[in-house]
Short mmCIF file of C-alpha atoms in Angstrom, two decimals:
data_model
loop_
_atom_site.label_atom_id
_atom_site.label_comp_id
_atom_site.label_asym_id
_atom_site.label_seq_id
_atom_site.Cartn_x
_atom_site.Cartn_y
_atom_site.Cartn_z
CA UNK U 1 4.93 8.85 -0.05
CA UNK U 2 4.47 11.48 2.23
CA UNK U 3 6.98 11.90 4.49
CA UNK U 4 5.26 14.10 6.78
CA UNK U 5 2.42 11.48 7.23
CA UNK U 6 4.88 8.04 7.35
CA UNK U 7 7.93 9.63 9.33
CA UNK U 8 6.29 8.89 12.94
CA UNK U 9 5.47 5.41 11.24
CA UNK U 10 8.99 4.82 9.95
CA UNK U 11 10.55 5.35 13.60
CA UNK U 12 8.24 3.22 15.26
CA UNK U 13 9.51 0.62 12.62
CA UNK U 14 12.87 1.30 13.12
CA UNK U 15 12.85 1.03 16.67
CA UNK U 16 11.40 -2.14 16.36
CA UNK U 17 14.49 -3.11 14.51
CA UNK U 18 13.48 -3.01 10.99
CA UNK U 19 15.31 -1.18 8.31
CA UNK U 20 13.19 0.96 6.58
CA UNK U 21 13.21 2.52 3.14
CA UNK U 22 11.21 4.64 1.55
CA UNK U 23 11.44 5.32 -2.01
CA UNK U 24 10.60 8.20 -4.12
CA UNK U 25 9.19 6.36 -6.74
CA UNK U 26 7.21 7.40 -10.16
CA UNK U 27 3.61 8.37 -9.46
CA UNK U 28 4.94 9.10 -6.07
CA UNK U 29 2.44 12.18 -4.73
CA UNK U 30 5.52 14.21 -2.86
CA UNK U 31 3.34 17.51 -1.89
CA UNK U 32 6.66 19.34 -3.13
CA UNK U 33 6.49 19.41 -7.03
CA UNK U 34 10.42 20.23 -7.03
CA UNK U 35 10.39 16.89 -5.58
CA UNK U 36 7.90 14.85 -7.14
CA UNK U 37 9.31 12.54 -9.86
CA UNK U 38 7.04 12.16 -13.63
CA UNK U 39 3.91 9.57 -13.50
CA UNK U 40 4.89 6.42 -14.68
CA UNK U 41 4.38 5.20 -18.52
CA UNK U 42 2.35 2.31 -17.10
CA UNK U 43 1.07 2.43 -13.79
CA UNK U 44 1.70 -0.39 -11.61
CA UNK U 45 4.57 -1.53 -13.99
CA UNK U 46 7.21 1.47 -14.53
CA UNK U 47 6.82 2.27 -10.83
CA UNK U 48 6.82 -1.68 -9.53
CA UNK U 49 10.04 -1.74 -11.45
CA UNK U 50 12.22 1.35 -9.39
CA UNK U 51 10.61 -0.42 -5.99
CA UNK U 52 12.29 -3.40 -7.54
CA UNK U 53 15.60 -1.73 -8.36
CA UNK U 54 15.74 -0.35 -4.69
CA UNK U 55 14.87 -3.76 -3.42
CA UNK U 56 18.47 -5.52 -5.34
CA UNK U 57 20.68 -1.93 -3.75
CA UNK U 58 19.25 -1.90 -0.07
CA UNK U 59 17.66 -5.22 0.45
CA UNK U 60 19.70 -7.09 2.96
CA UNK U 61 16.81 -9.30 4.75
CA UNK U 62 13.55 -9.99 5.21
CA UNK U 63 11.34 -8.04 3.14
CA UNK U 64 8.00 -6.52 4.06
CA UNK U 65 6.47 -4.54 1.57
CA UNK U 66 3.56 -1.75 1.96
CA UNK U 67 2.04 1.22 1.83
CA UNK U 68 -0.77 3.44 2.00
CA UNK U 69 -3.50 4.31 -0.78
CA UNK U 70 -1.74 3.70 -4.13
CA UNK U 71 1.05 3.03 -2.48
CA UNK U 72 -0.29 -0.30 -0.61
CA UNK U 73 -1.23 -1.98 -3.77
CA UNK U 74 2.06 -0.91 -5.56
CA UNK U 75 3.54 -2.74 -2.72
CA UNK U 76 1.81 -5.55 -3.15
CA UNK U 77 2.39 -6.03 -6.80
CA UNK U 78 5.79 -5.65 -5.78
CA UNK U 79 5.38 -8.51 -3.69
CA UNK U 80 3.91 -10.61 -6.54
CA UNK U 81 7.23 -9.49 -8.60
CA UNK U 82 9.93 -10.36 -6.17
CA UNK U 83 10.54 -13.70 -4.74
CA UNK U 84 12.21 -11.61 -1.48
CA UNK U 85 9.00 -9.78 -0.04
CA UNK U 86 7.65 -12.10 2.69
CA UNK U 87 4.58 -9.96 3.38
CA UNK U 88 2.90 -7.04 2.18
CA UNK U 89 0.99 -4.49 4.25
CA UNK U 90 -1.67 -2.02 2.89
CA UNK U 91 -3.29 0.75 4.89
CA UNK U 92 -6.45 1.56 3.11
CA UNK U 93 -5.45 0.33 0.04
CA UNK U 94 -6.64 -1.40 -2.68
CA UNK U 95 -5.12 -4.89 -4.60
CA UNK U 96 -6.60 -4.57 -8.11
CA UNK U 97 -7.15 -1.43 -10.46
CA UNK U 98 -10.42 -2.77 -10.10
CA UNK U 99 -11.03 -2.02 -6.61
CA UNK U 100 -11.38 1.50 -7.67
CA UNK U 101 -14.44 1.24 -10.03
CA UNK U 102 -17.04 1.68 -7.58
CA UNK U 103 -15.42 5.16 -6.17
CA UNK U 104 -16.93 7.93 -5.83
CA UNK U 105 -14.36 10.57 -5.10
CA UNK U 106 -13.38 12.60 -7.96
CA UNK U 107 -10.08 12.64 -7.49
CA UNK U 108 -10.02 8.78 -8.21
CA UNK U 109 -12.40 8.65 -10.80
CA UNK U 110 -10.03 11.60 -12.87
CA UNK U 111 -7.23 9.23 -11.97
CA UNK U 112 -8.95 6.31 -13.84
CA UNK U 113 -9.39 9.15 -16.47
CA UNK U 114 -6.25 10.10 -17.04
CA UNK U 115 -4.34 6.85 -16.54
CA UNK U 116 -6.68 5.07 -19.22
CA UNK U 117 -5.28 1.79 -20.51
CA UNK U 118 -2.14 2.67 -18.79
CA UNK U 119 -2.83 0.71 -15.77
CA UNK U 120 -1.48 -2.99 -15.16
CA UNK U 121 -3.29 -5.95 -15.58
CA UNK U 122 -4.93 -7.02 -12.62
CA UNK U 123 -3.46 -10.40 -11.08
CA UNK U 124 -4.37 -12.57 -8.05
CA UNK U 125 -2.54 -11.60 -4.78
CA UNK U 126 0.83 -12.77 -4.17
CA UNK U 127 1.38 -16.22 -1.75
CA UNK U 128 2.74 -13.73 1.31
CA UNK U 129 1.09 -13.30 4.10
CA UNK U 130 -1.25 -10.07 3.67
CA UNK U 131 -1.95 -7.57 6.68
CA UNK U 132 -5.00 -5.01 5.29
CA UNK U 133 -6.21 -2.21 7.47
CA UNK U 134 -9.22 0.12 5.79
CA UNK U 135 -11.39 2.76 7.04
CA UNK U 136 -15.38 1.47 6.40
CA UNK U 137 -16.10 4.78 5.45
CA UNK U 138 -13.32 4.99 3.16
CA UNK U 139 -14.71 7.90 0.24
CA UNK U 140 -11.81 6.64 -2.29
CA UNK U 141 -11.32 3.18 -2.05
CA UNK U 142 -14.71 0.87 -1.12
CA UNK U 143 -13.61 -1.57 1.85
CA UNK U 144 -16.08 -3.75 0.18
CA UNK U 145 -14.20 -3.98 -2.82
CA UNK U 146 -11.17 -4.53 -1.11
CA UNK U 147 -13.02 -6.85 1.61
CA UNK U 148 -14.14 -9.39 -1.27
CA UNK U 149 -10.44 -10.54 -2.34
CA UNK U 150 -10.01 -11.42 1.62
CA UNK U 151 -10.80 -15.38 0.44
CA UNK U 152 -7.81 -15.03 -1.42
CA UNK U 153 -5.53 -13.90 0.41
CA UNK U 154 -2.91 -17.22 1.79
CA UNK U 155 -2.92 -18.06 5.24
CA UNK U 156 -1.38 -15.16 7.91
CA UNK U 157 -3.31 -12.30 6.09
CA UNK U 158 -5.61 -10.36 8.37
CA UNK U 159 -7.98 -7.88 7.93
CA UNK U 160 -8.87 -4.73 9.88
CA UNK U 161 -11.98 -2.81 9.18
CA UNK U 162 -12.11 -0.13 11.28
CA UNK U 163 -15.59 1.41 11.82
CA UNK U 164 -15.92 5.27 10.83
CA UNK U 165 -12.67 5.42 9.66
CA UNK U 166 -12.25 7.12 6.48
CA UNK U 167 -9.15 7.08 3.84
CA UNK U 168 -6.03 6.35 6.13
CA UNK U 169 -5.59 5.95 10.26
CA UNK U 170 -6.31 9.21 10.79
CA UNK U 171 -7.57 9.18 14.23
CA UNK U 172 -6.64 7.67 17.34
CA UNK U 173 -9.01 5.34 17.40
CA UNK U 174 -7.83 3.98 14.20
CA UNK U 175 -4.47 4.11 15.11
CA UNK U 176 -5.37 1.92 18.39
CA UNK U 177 -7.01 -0.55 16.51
CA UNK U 178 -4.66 -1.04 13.56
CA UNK U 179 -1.14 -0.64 14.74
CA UNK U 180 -0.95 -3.31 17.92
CA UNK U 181 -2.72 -5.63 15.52
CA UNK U 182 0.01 -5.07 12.91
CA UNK U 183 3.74 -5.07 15.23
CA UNK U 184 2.04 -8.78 16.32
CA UNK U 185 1.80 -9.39 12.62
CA UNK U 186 4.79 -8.49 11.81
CA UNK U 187 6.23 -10.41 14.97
CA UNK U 188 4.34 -13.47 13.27
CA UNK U 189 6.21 -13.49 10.01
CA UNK U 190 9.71 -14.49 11.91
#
């Protein structure tokens, strides 16, 4: 998480009367190290698992899990995990470990290095509604690879590619296209 980046986001969730919470969990990229917990033993496991223990403290609703980057697919393994999460939402981010294998930014492919064989088995989507916003010039993920699980994703998932758009909603344009799109979505899971 990166609070600078999903503040603004938070509030405009809050205000639309959801409770949000945003955990620090393992292989969590906090830009203060003081603050930055270890990488988790397995990735998409150990870290799953503390989204999962905030989930039984906090959880007192409806649950919509998601995130951006890493953090979108870690919420939608969480969703796969947890019986609770009635959609997932991922803003440029990927669903499979597998997604990644085409990148060419460095910083991924040292990643895929470093995490070696400690990365989770890759599973179908979980039965949730999915809402999936990426950048088509995306330098870190490939919208393509992330485009070609769209046929199975269940019914109420939507997709927004948005055109020059690289990793995130950077840019207004982005932002106009994605976030109307995704307070209906939300609206639609009741």
């Amino acid at each position: 998480m990166n609070l600078g980046t999903w503040s603004p986001f938070a509030e405009s969730l809050a205000l639309a009367g959801w409770r949000v919470v945003q955990p620090n969990v393992r292989g969590s990229n906090v830009l203060d190290p003081a603050l930055r917990p270890p990488p988790p033993g397995r990735y998409g496991v150990d870290d799953a698992d503390d989204v999962l223990a905030v989930l039984r403290q906090v959880a007192t609703g409806p649950v919509v899990a998601g995130g951006m980057s890493y953090g979108g697919y870690l919420a939608a393994r969480v969703a796969r995990l947890s019986p609770r999460v009635r959609g997932v939402f991922l803003l440029g981010g990927f669903l499979r470990f597998t997604d990644l294998g085409d990148s060419g930014h460095d910083g991924v492919r040292a990643f895929l290095r470093a995490a070696g064989d400690r990365l989770a088995p890759d599973a179908a989507p979980a039965a949730v509604p999915h809402f999936v916003a990426h950048g088509e010039e995306d330098p870190r993920i490939p919208a393509g690879a992330v485009r070609a699980h769209l046929g199975e994703l269940p019914a109420g998932s939507e997709w927004v590619g948005i055109e020059g758009e690289g990793h995130g909603m950077l840019t207004d344009h982005a932002a106009r296209k994605v976030f109307p799109r995704f307070f209906a979505w939300l609206d639609g899971l009741g």
